[in-house]
JSON list of C-alpha atoms in Angstrom, two decimals:
[
{"chain": "B", "resi": 7, "resn": "GLY", "atom": "CA", "xyz": [-22.63, -9.97, -0.12]},
{"chain": "B", "resi": 8, "resn": "ILE", "atom": "CA", "xyz": [-21.91, -10.34, -3.88]},
{"chain": "B", "resi": 9, "resn": "GLN", "atom": "CA", "xyz": [-21.48, -13.79, -5.31]},
{"chain": "B", "resi": 10, "resn": "VAL", "atom": "CA", "xyz": [-19.33, -13.92, -8.41]},
{"chain": "B", "resi": 11, "resn": "GLU", "atom": "CA", "xyz": [-19.02, -17.24, -11.06]},
{"chain": "B", "resi": 12, "resn": "GLN", "atom": "CA", "xyz": [-16.99, -17.51, -13.56]},
{"chain": "B", "resi": 13, "resn": "SER", "atom": "CA", "xyz": [-17.07, -19.99, -16.49]},
{"chain": "B", "resi": 14, "resn": "PRO", "atom": "CA", "xyz": [-15.59, -21.80, -17.63]},
{"chain": "B", "resi": 15, "resn": "PRO", "atom": "CA", "xyz": [-13.36, -23.14, -14.72]},
{"chain": "B", "resi": 16, "resn": "ASP", "atom": "CA", "xyz": [-10.52, -24.33, -16.99]},
{"chain": "B", "resi": 17, "resn": "LEU", "atom": "CA", "xyz": [-10.08, -23.67, -20.87]},
{"chain": "B", "resi": 18, "resn": "ILE", "atom": "CA", "xyz": [-7.53, -25.45, -23.28]},
{"chain": "B", "resi": 19, "resn": "LEU", "atom": "CA", "xyz": [-7.14, -23.44, -26.68]},
{"chain": "B", "resi": 20, "resn": "GLN", "atom": "CA", "xyz": [-5.08, -24.00, -29.86]},
{"chain": "B", "resi": 21, "resn": "GLU", "atom": "CA", "xyz": [-3.00, -21.13, -30.31]},
{"chain": "B", "resi": 22, "resn": "GLY", "atom": "CA", "xyz": [-5.00, -18.77, -32.85]},
{"chain": "B", "resi": 23, "resn": "ALA", "atom": "CA", "xyz": [-8.25, -19.85, -31.45]},
{"chain": "B", "resi": 24, "resn": "ASN", "atom": "CA", "xyz": [-10.90, -17.47, -29.89]},
{"chain": "B", "resi": 25, "resn": "SER", "atom": "CA", "xyz": [-12.55, -17.92, -26.81]},
{"chain": "B", "resi": 26, "resn": "THR", "atom": "CA", "xyz": [-15.19, -16.44, -24.43]},
{"chain": "B", "resi": 27, "resn": "LEU", "atom": "CA", "xyz": [-15.01, -16.01, -20.92]},
{"chain": "B", "resi": 28, "resn": "ARG", "atom": "CA", "xyz": [-17.90, -15.43, -18.96]},
{"chain": "B", "resi": 29, "resn": "CYS", "atom": "CA", "xyz": [-18.67, -13.69, -15.29]},
{"chain": "B", "resi": 30, "resn": "ASN", "atom": "CA", "xyz": [-21.94, -13.65, -13.97]},
{"chain": "B", "resi": 31, "resn": "PHE", "atom": "CA", "xyz": [-22.60, -11.51, -10.57]},
{"chain": "B", "resi": 32, "resn": "SER", "atom": "CA", "xyz": [-25.67, -11.47, -8.11]},
{"chain": "B", "resi": 33, "resn": "ASP", "atom": "CA", "xyz": [-26.16, -7.71, -7.31]},
{"chain": "B", "resi": 34, "resn": "SER", "atom": "CA", "xyz": [-26.17, -4.67, -8.83]},
{"chain": "B", "resi": 35, "resn": "VAL", "atom": "CA", "xyz": [-22.29, -3.16, -8.97]},
{"chain": "B", "resi": 36, "resn": "ASN", "atom": "CA", "xyz": [-20.50, 0.07, -10.15]},
{"chain": "B", "resi": 37, "resn": "ASN", "atom": "CA", "xyz": [-17.46, -1.60, -10.46]},
{"chain": "B", "resi": 38, "resn": "LEU", "atom": "CA", "xyz": [-16.37, -4.38, -12.57]},
{"chain": "B", "resi": 39, "resn": "GLN", "atom": "CA", "xyz": [-12.57, -5.46, -13.50]},
{"chain": "B", "resi": 40, "resn": "TRP", "atom": "CA", "xyz": [-10.95, -8.17, -15.32]},
{"chain": "B", "resi": 41, "resn": "PHE", "atom": "CA", "xyz": [-7.50, -9.61, -14.49]},
{"chain": "B", "resi": 42, "resn": "HIS", "atom": "CA", "xyz": [-5.01, -11.74, -15.96]},
{"chain": "B", "resi": 43, "resn": "GLN", "atom": "CA", "xyz": [-2.67, -13.46, -13.55]},
{"chain": "B", "resi": 44, "resn": "ASN", "atom": "CA", "xyz": [0.49, -14.56, -14.91]},
{"chain": "B", "resi": 45, "resn": "PRO", "atom": "CA", "xyz": [2.73, -17.37, -14.45]},
{"chain": "B", "resi": 46, "resn": "TRP", "atom": "CA", "xyz": [4.63, -15.62, -12.10]},
{"chain": "B", "resi": 47, "resn": "GLY", "atom": "CA", "xyz": [1.66, -14.45, -10.14]},
{"chain": "B", "resi": 48, "resn": "GLN", "atom": "CA", "xyz": [1.27, -10.88, -11.08]},
{"chain": "B", "resi": 49, "resn": "LEU", "atom": "CA", "xyz": [-2.20, -9.48, -11.40]},
{"chain": "B", "resi": 50, "resn": "ILE", "atom": "CA", "xyz": [-2.34, -7.40, -14.47]},
{"chain": "B", "resi": 51, "resn": "ASN", "atom": "CA", "xyz": [-5.59, -4.94, -14.53]},
{"chain": "B", "resi": 52, "resn": "LEU", "atom": "CA", "xyz": [-7.11, -5.68, -18.32]},
{"chain": "B", "resi": 53, "resn": "PHE", "atom": "CA", "xyz": [-10.15, -3.77, -18.22]},
{"chain": "B", "resi": 54, "resn": "TYR", "atom": "CA", "xyz": [-12.12, -1.65, -15.93]},
{"chain": "B", "resi": 55, "resn": "ILE", "atom": "CA", "xyz": [-15.51, -2.19, -17.24]},
{"chain": "B", "resi": 56, "resn": "PRO", "atom": "CA", "xyz": [-18.78, -1.49, -14.88]},
{"chain": "B", "resi": 57, "resn": "SER", "atom": "CA", "xyz": [-20.68, -0.82, -18.27]},
{"chain": "B", "resi": 58, "resn": "GLY", "atom": "CA", "xyz": [-20.64, -0.98, -21.81]},
{"chain": "B", "resi": 59, "resn": "THR", "atom": "CA", "xyz": [-17.97, -2.55, -24.30]},
{"chain": "B", "resi": 60, "resn": "LYS", "atom": "CA", "xyz": [-13.83, -1.77, -24.35]},
{"chain": "B", "resi": 61, "resn": "GLN", "atom": "CA", "xyz": [-11.30, -3.30, -26.70]},
{"chain": "B", "resi": 62, "resn": "ASN", "atom": "CA", "xyz": [-7.74, -3.64, -26.25]},
{"chain": "B", "resi": 63, "resn": "GLY", "atom": "CA", "xyz": [-5.87, -5.32, -28.87]},
{"chain": "B", "resi": 64, "resn": "ARG", "atom": "CA", "xyz": [-7.05, -8.79, -29.46]},
{"chain": "B", "resi": 65, "resn": "LEU", "atom": "CA", "xyz": [-8.89, -8.39, -26.38]},
{"chain": "B", "resi": 66, "resn": "SER", "atom": "CA", "xyz": [-12.59, -6.83, -26.07]},
{"chain": "B", "resi": 67, "resn": "ALA", "atom": "CA", "xyz": [-14.98, -7.28, -22.87]},
{"chain": "B", "resi": 68, "resn": "THR", "atom": "CA", "xyz": [-18.54, -6.32, -22.58]},
{"chain": "B", "resi": 69, "resn": "THR", "atom": "CA", "xyz": [-20.41, -5.41, -19.29]},
{"chain": "B", "resi": 70, "resn": "VAL", "atom": "CA", "xyz": [-24.27, -5.78, -19.21]},
{"chain": "B", "resi": 71, "resn": "ALA", "atom": "CA", "xyz": [-25.24, -4.38, -16.30]},
{"chain": "B", "resi": 72, "resn": "THR", "atom": "CA", "xyz": [-29.05, -4.44, -16.16]},
{"chain": "B", "resi": 73, "resn": "GLU", "atom": "CA", "xyz": [-28.32, -8.32, -16.82]},
{"chain": "B", "resi": 74, "resn": "ARG", "atom": "CA", "xyz": [-25.62, -8.98, -14.36]},
{"chain": "B", "resi": 75, "resn": "TYR", "atom": "CA", "xyz": [-22.83, -10.27, -16.17]},
{"chain": "B", "resi": 76, "resn": "SER", "atom": "CA", "xyz": [-19.59, -9.97, -18.18]},
{"chain": "B", "resi": 77, "resn": "LEU", "atom": "CA", "xyz": [-17.88, -11.15, -21.01]},
{"chain": "B", "resi": 78, "resn": "LEU", "atom": "CA", "xyz": [-14.19, -11.45, -22.15]},
{"chain": "B", "resi": 79, "resn": "TYR", "atom": "CA", "xyz": [-12.91, -12.24, -25.60]},
{"chain": "B", "resi": 80, "resn": "ILE", "atom": "CA", "xyz": [-9.79, -13.18, -26.67]},
{"chain": "B", "resi": 81, "resn": "SER", "atom": "CA", "xyz": [-9.38, -13.76, -29.98]},
{"chain": "B", "resi": 82, "resn": "SER", "atom": "CA", "xyz": [-6.21, -15.06, -32.46]},
{"chain": "B", "resi": 83, "resn": "SER", "atom": "CA", "xyz": [-5.00, -16.44, -28.83]},
{"chain": "B", "resi": 84, "resn": "GLN", "atom": "CA", "xyz": [-1.27, -16.71, -27.99]},
{"chain": "B", "resi": 85, "resn": "THR", "atom": "CA", "xyz": [0.68, -18.92, -25.61]},
{"chain": "B", "resi": 86, "resn": "THR", "atom": "CA", "xyz": [1.57, -15.77, -23.56]},
{"chain": "B", "resi": 87, "resn": "ASP", "atom": "CA", "xyz": [-2.25, -15.32, -23.01]},
{"chain": "B", "resi": 88, "resn": "SER", "atom": "CA", "xyz": [-2.12, -18.51, -20.90]},
{"chain": "B", "resi": 89, "resn": "GLY", "atom": "CA", "xyz": [-3.06, -17.72, -16.94]},
{"chain": "B", "resi": 90, "resn": "VAL", "atom": "CA", "xyz": [-5.82, -17.03, -14.96]},
{"chain": "B", "resi": 91, "resn": "TYR", "atom": "CA", "xyz": [-8.41, -14.77, -15.73]},
{"chain": "B", "resi": 92, "resn": "PHE", "atom": "CA", "xyz": [-10.19, -13.42, -12.70]},
{"chain": "B", "resi": 93, "resn": "CYS", "atom": "CA", "xyz": [-13.72, -11.15, -12.82]},
{"chain": "B", "resi": 94, "resn": "ALA", "atom": "CA", "xyz": [-14.03, -8.86, -9.55]},
{"chain": "B", "resi": 95, "resn": "VAL", "atom": "CA", "xyz": [-16.77, -6.78, -8.69]},
{"chain": "B", "resi": 96, "resn": "ASN", "atom": "CA", "xyz": [-17.98, -4.34, -5.82]},
{"chain": "B", "resi": 97, "resn": "SER", "atom": "CA", "xyz": [-20.76, -1.59, -4.98]},
{"chain": "B", "resi": 98, "resn": "GLY", "atom": "CA", "xyz": [-20.01, 1.62, -3.27]},
{"chain": "B", "resi": 99, "resn": "ASN", "atom": "CA", "xyz": [-16.84, 1.60, -1.36]},
{"chain": "B", "resi": 100, "resn": "THR", "atom": "CA", "xyz": [-16.81, -2.01, -0.42]},
{"chain": "B", "resi": 101, "resn": "PRO", "atom": "CA", "xyz": [-13.84, -4.27, -1.14]},
{"chain": "B", "resi": 102, "resn": "LEU", "atom": "CA", "xyz": [-13.61, -5.92, -4.65]},
{"chain": "B", "resi": 103, "resn": "VAL", "atom": "CA", "xyz": [-14.70, -9.42, -4.48]},
{"chain": "B", "resi": 104, "resn": "PHE", "atom": "CA", "xyz": [-13.58, -11.98, -6.85]},
{"chain": "B", "resi": 105, "resn": "GLY", "atom": "CA", "xyz": [-14.45, -14.98, -8.58]},
{"chain": "B", "resi": 106, "resn": "LYS", "atom": "CA", "xyz": [-12.43, -18.09, -8.75]},
{"chain": "B", "resi": 107, "resn": "GLY", "atom": "CA", "xyz": [-10.87, -17.51, -11.99]},
{"chain": "B", "resi": 108, "resn": "THR", "atom": "CA", "xyz": [-10.62, -19.26, -15.36]},
{"chain": "B", "resi": 109, "resn": "ARG", "atom": "CA", "xyz": [-7.62, -20.97, -15.96]},
{"chain": "B", "resi": 110, "resn": "LEU", "atom": "CA", "xyz": [-6.62, -20.68, -19.96]},
{"chain": "B", "resi": 111, "resn": "SER", "atom": "CA", "xyz": [-3.92, -22.96, -21.40]},
{"chain": "B", "resi": 112, "resn": "VAL", "atom": "CA", "xyz": [-2.86, -22.10, -24.76]},
{"chain": "B", "resi": 113, "resn": "ILE", "atom": "CA", "xyz": [-1.12, -24.53, -26.38]},
{"chain": "B", "resi": 114, "resn": "ALA", "atom": "CA", "xyz": [1.48, -23.91, -30.04]},
{"chain": "X", "resi": 30, "resn": "SER", "atom": "CA", "xyz": [-0.86, 5.61, -12.14]},
{"chain": "X", "resi": 31, "resn": "GLN", "atom": "CA", "xyz": [-0.31, 3.99, -9.12]},
{"chain": "X", "resi": 32, "resn": "THR", "atom": "CA", "xyz": [2.70, 1.63, -8.42]},
{"chain": "X", "resi": 33, "resn": "ILE", "atom": "CA", "xyz": [2.95, -0.89, -5.65]},
{"chain": "X", "resi": 34, "resn": "HIS", "atom": "CA", "xyz": [6.07, -2.29, -4.23]},
{"chain": "X", "resi": 35, "resn": "GLN", "atom": "CA", "xyz": [6.08, -5.42, -1.74]},
{"chain": "X", "resi": 36, "resn": "TRP", "atom": "CA", "xyz": [8.68, -7.16, -0.11]},
{"chain": "X", "resi": 37, "resn": "PRO", "atom": "CA", "xyz": [10.24, -9.71, 0.52]},
{"chain": "X", "resi": 38, "resn": "ALA", "atom": "CA", "xyz": [9.16, -11.63, -2.89]},
{"chain": "X", "resi": 39, "resn": "THR", "atom": "CA", "xyz": [9.81, -14.98, -1.23]},
{"chain": "X", "resi": 40, "resn": "LEU", "atom": "CA", "xyz": [10.35, -15.95, 2.16]},
{"chain": "X", "resi": 41, "resn": "VAL", "atom": "CA", "xyz": [10.61, -19.56, 3.93]},
{"chain": "X", "resi": 42, "resn": "GLN", "atom": "CA", "xyz": [10.13, -19.39, 7.20]},
{"chain": "X", "resi": 43, "resn": "PRO", "atom": "CA", "xyz": [9.81, -21.95, 10.06]},
{"chain": "X", "resi": 44, "resn": "VAL", "atom": "CA", "xyz": [6.71, -22.33, 12.53]},
{"chain": "X", "resi": 45, "resn": "GLY", "atom": "CA", "xyz": [6.54, -20.10, 14.88]},
{"chain": "X", "resi": 46, "resn": "SER", "atom": "CA", "xyz": [8.51, -17.53, 13.73]},
{"chain": "X", "resi": 47, "resn": "PRO", "atom": "CA", "xyz": [7.60, -14.08, 13.24]},
{"chain": "X", "resi": 48, "resn": "LEU", "atom": "CA", "xyz": [6.43, -12.45, 9.89]},
{"chain": "X", "resi": 49, "resn": "SER", "atom": "CA", "xyz": [6.55, -9.02, 8.52]},
{"chain": "X", "resi": 50, "resn": "LEU", "atom": "CA", "xyz": [5.50, -8.23, 4.89]},
{"chain": "X", "resi": 51, "resn": "GLU", "atom": "CA", "xyz": [5.72, -4.65, 3.35]},
{"chain": "X", "resi": 52, "resn": "CYS", "atom": "CA", "xyz": [3.45, -2.78, 0.81]},
{"chain": "X", "resi": 53, "resn": "THR", "atom": "CA", "xyz": [4.37, 0.75, 0.03]},
{"chain": "X", "resi": 54, "resn": "VAL", "atom": "CA", "xyz": [2.31, 2.83, -2.78]},
{"chain": "X", "resi": 55, "resn": "GLU", "atom": "CA", "xyz": [3.47, 5.42, -5.48]},
{"chain": "X", "resi": 56, "resn": "GLY", "atom": "CA", "xyz": [1.59, 7.55, -7.51]},
{"chain": "X", "resi": 57, "resn": "THR", "atom": "CA", "xyz": [-1.27, 8.54, -5.38]},
{"chain": "X", "resi": 58, "resn": "SER", "atom": "CA", "xyz": [-2.61, 9.53, -1.83]},
{"chain": "X", "resi": 59, "resn": "ASN", "atom": "CA", "xyz": [-5.01, 8.59, 0.69]},
{"chain": "X", "resi": 60, "resn": "PRO", "atom": "CA", "xyz": [-5.79, 5.17, -0.89]},
{"chain": "X", "resi": 61, "resn": "ASN", "atom": "CA", "xyz": [-7.59, 2.00, -0.01]},
{"chain": "X", "resi": 62, "resn": "LEU", "atom": "CA", "xyz": [-5.11, -0.61, 0.90]},
{"chain": "X", "resi": 63, "resn": "TYR", "atom": "CA", "xyz": [-5.95, -4.18, 0.79]},
{"chain": "X", "resi": 64, "resn": "TRP", "atom": "CA", "xyz": [-3.98, -7.38, 1.68]},
{"chain": "X", "resi": 65, "resn": "TYR", "atom": "CA", "xyz": [-4.94, -10.74, -0.56]},
{"chain": "X", "resi": 66, "resn": "ARG", "atom": "CA", "xyz": [-4.05, -14.24, 0.11]},
{"chain": "X", "resi": 67, "resn": "GLN", "atom": "CA", "xyz": [-3.87, -16.76, -2.28]},
{"chain": "X", "resi": 68, "resn": "ALA", "atom": "CA", "xyz": [-3.39, -20.23, -1.21]},
{"chain": "X", "resi": 69, "resn": "ALA", "atom": "CA", "xyz": [-3.06, -23.43, -3.31]},
{"chain": "X", "resi": 70, "resn": "GLY", "atom": "CA", "xyz": [-5.58, -23.62, -6.13]},
{"chain": "X", "resi": 71, "resn": "ARG", "atom": "CA", "xyz": [-6.06, -20.18, -7.57]},
{"chain": "X", "resi": 72, "resn": "GLY", "atom": "CA", "xyz": [-9.06, -18.22, -5.04]},
{"chain": "X", "resi": 73, "resn": "LEU", "atom": "CA", "xyz": [-8.30, -15.09, -3.64]},
{"chain": "X", "resi": 74, "resn": "GLN", "atom": "CA", "xyz": [-8.99, -14.42, -0.05]},
{"chain": "X", "resi": 75, "resn": "LEU", "atom": "CA", "xyz": [-9.43, -10.79, 1.15]},
{"chain": "X", "resi": 76, "resn": "LEU", "atom": "CA", "xyz": [-7.72, -10.50, 4.92]},
{"chain": "X", "resi": 77, "resn": "PHE", "atom": "CA", "xyz": [-7.69, -7.10, 5.34]},
{"chain": "X", "resi": 78, "resn": "TYR", "atom": "CA", "xyz": [-8.62, -3.54, 3.91]},
{"chain": "X", "resi": 79, "resn": "SER", "atom": "CA", "xyz": [-7.59, 0.08, 5.23]},
{"chain": "X", "resi": 80, "resn": "VAL", "atom": "CA", "xyz": [-9.30, 3.46, 4.31]},
{"chain": "X", "resi": 81, "resn": "GLY", "atom": "CA", "xyz": [-7.04, 5.47, 6.07]},
{"chain": "X", "resi": 82, "resn": "ILE", "atom": "CA", "xyz": [-3.63, 5.71, 8.55]},
{"chain": "X", "resi": 83, "resn": "GLY", "atom": "CA", "xyz": [-4.50, 3.36, 11.51]},
{"chain": "X", "resi": 84, "resn": "GLN", "atom": "CA", "xyz": [-7.95, 2.40, 10.28]},
{"chain": "X", "resi": 85, "resn": "ILE", "atom": "CA", "xyz": [-7.65, -1.66, 10.00]},
{"chain": "X", "resi": 86, "resn": "SER", "atom": "CA", "xyz": [-10.83, -3.87, 8.53]},
{"chain": "X", "resi": 87, "resn": "SER", "atom": "CA", "xyz": [-10.46, -7.79, 9.24]},
{"chain": "X", "resi": 88, "resn": "GLU", "atom": "CA", "xyz": [-12.24, -9.73, 6.81]},
{"chain": "X", "resi": 89, "resn": "VAL", "atom": "CA", "xyz": [-11.31, -13.27, 8.68]},
{"chain": "X", "resi": 90, "resn": "PRO", "atom": "CA", "xyz": [-10.08, -14.68, 11.86]},
{"chain": "X", "resi": 91, "resn": "GLN", "atom": "CA", "xyz": [-6.46, -15.78, 11.39]},
{"chain": "X", "resi": 92, "resn": "ASN", "atom": "CA", "xyz": [-2.98, -15.14, 13.63]},
{"chain": "X", "resi": 93, "resn": "LEU", "atom": "CA", "xyz": [-2.39, -12.23, 11.30]},
{"chain": "X", "resi": 94, "resn": "SER", "atom": "CA", "xyz": [-2.46, -8.69, 11.89]},
{"chain": "X", "resi": 95, "resn": "ALA", "atom": "CA", "xyz": [-2.45, -5.43, 9.34]},
{"chain": "X", "resi": 96, "resn": "SER", "atom": "CA", "xyz": [-1.10, -1.80, 10.46]},
{"chain": "X", "resi": 97, "resn": "ARG", "atom": "CA", "xyz": [-0.72, 1.01, 8.09]},
{"chain": "X", "resi": 98, "resn": "PRO", "atom": "CA", "xyz": [1.65, 3.37, 10.15]},
{"chain": "X", "resi": 99, "resn": "GLN", "atom": "CA", "xyz": [1.89, 5.83, 7.02]},
{"chain": "X", "resi": 100, "resn": "ASP", "atom": "CA", "xyz": [-0.70, 7.01, 4.41]},
{"chain": "X", "resi": 101, "resn": "ARG", "atom": "CA", "xyz": [1.10, 4.70, 1.76]},
{"chain": "X", "resi": 102, "resn": "GLN", "atom": "CA", "xyz": [2.23, 2.04, 3.85]},
{"chain": "X", "resi": 103, "resn": "PHE", "atom": "CA", "xyz": [0.81, -1.25, 4.20]},
{"chain": "X", "resi": 104, "resn": "ILE", "atom": "CA", "xyz": [2.18, -4.20, 6.84]},
{"chain": "X", "resi": 105, "resn": "LEU", "atom": "CA", "xyz": [1.20, -7.54, 7.05]},
{"chain": "X", "resi": 106, "resn": "SER", "atom": "CA", "xyz": [2.68, -9.13, 10.63]},
{"chain": "X", "resi": 107, "resn": "SER", "atom": "CA", "xyz": [2.57, -12.52, 12.39]},
{"chain": "X", "resi": 108, "resn": "LYS", "atom": "CA", "xyz": [3.54, -13.22, 15.66]},
{"chain": "X", "resi": 109, "resn": "LYS", "atom": "CA", "xyz": [3.85, -17.20, 15.35]},
{"chain": "X", "resi": 110, "resn": "LEU", "atom": "CA", "xyz": [3.58, -18.41, 11.56]},
{"chain": "X", "resi": 111, "resn": "LEU", "atom": "CA", "xyz": [1.17, -21.47, 11.56]},
{"chain": "X", "resi": 112, "resn": "LEU", "atom": "CA", "xyz": [1.75, -24.22, 8.49]},
{"chain": "X", "resi": 113, "resn": "SER", "atom": "CA", "xyz": [-1.55, -22.78, 7.34]},
{"chain": "X", "resi": 114, "resn": "ASP", "atom": "CA", "xyz": [-0.27, -19.31, 6.64]},
{"chain": "X", "resi": 115, "resn": "SER", "atom": "CA", "xyz": [2.08, -20.47, 3.94]},
{"chain": "X", "resi": 116, "resn": "GLY", "atom": "CA", "xyz": [0.67, -19.00, 0.23]},
{"chain": "X", "resi": 117, "resn": "PHE", "atom": "CA", "xyz": [0.81, -16.23, -2.21]},
{"chain": "X", "resi": 118, "resn": "TYR", "atom": "CA", "xyz": [0.68, -12.65, -0.33]},
{"chain": "X", "resi": 119, "resn": "LEU", "atom": "CA", "xyz": [-0.64, -10.00, -2.60]},
{"chain": "X", "resi": 120, "resn": "CYS", "atom": "CA", "xyz": [-1.02, -6.18, -1.79]},
{"chain": "X", "resi": 121, "resn": "ALA", "atom": "CA", "xyz": [-3.36, -3.88, -3.84]},
{"chain": "X", "resi": 122, "resn": "SER", "atom": "CA", "xyz": [-4.21, -0.08, -3.86]},
{"chain": "X", "resi": 123, "resn": "ARG", "atom": "CA", "xyz": [-7.32, 1.82, -4.89]},
{"chain": "X", "resi": 124, "resn": "ASP", "atom": "CA", "xyz": [-6.99, 5.33, -5.73]},
{"chain": "X", "resi": 125, "resn": "ARG", "atom": "CA", "xyz": [-10.05, 7.01, -4.78]},
{"chain": "X", "resi": 126, "resn": "ARG", "atom": "CA", "xyz": [-9.83, 10.12, -6.55]},
{"chain": "X", "resi": 127, "resn": "GLY", "atom": "CA", "xyz": [-10.02, 8.88, -10.18]},
{"chain": "X", "resi": 128, "resn": "ALA", "atom": "CA", "xyz": [-11.16, 5.59, -11.80]},
{"chain": "X", "resi": 129, "resn": "ASN", "atom": "CA", "xyz": [-12.25, 2.84, -9.16]},
{"chain": "X", "resi": 130, "resn": "VAL", "atom": "CA", "xyz": [-9.61, 1.06, -10.40]},
{"chain": "X", "resi": 131, "resn": "LEU", "atom": "CA", "xyz": [-7.35, -1.85, -7.92]},
{"chain": "X", "resi": 132, "resn": "THR", "atom": "CA", "xyz": [-3.92, -2.55, -8.86]},
{"chain": "X", "resi": 133, "resn": "PHE", "atom": "CA", "xyz": [-1.92, -5.25, -7.66]},
{"chain": "X", "resi": 134, "resn": "GLY", "atom": "CA", "xyz": [1.45, -5.48, -6.36]},
{"chain": "X", "resi": 135, "resn": "ALA", "atom": "CA", "xyz": [3.91, -8.30, -7.64]},
{"chain": "X", "resi": 136, "resn": "GLY", "atom": "CA", "xyz": [3.08, -10.29, -4.44]},
{"chain": "X", "resi": 137, "resn": "SER", "atom": "CA", "xyz": [5.45, -12.14, -1.70]},
{"chain": "X", "resi": 138, "resn": "ARG", "atom": "CA", "xyz": [5.45, -16.13, -1.95]},
{"chain": "X", "resi": 139, "resn": "LEU", "atom": "CA", "xyz": [5.56, -16.97, 1.81]},
{"chain": "X", "resi": 140, "resn": "THR", "atom": "CA", "xyz": [6.72, -20.86, 2.71]},
{"chain": "X", "resi": 141, "resn": "VAL", "atom": "CA", "xyz": [6.18, -21.92, 6.37]},
{"chain": "X", "resi": 142, "resn": "LEU", "atom": "CA", "xyz": [8.42, -25.31, 7.05]}
]
């Protein structure tokens, strides 16, 4: 099956800093989503981005499907950005396969 | 858009007791439904998924089972809980009509003592 690798596994940022999270996947996909898991465990969908670039406020994401990777950019980070960021992919009607996540800690 | 309801939110159960976690979905019809578990650490493990009423696919062998008695209802059960069943259980739904987006419920935290 598809393998998903996320990097870095852990990241500590000073408030106001920028960061880039990476997601590599091993096969062609027709779905890629980025999620943020908040401290209460809720998984929030950030982007549905099988290809191209999208932006939502301080967050943006780019997926280069031909090279099998996606990047999540966080600019001017805030303490509320802390949590775990997951990348998940699938092809066809198969279930999403999740990476192990990047744990982000933003300190004031 | 979809809304996923899960209950109970937290549960403490003794070893050997039964389990029933419920998930209902609003705002869609004929969705694909999923149960994930997140144990210590952060990985999400897919337990079951369903593409329709009565259709259940199991991803890992375990003492848990799932049922889908109605289109927008997904239930996770066990007859006898093990300590290793402790974890955070997440129900998710994918609306097949529109964008291929997976939406999660708020989760159910199970502690088996």
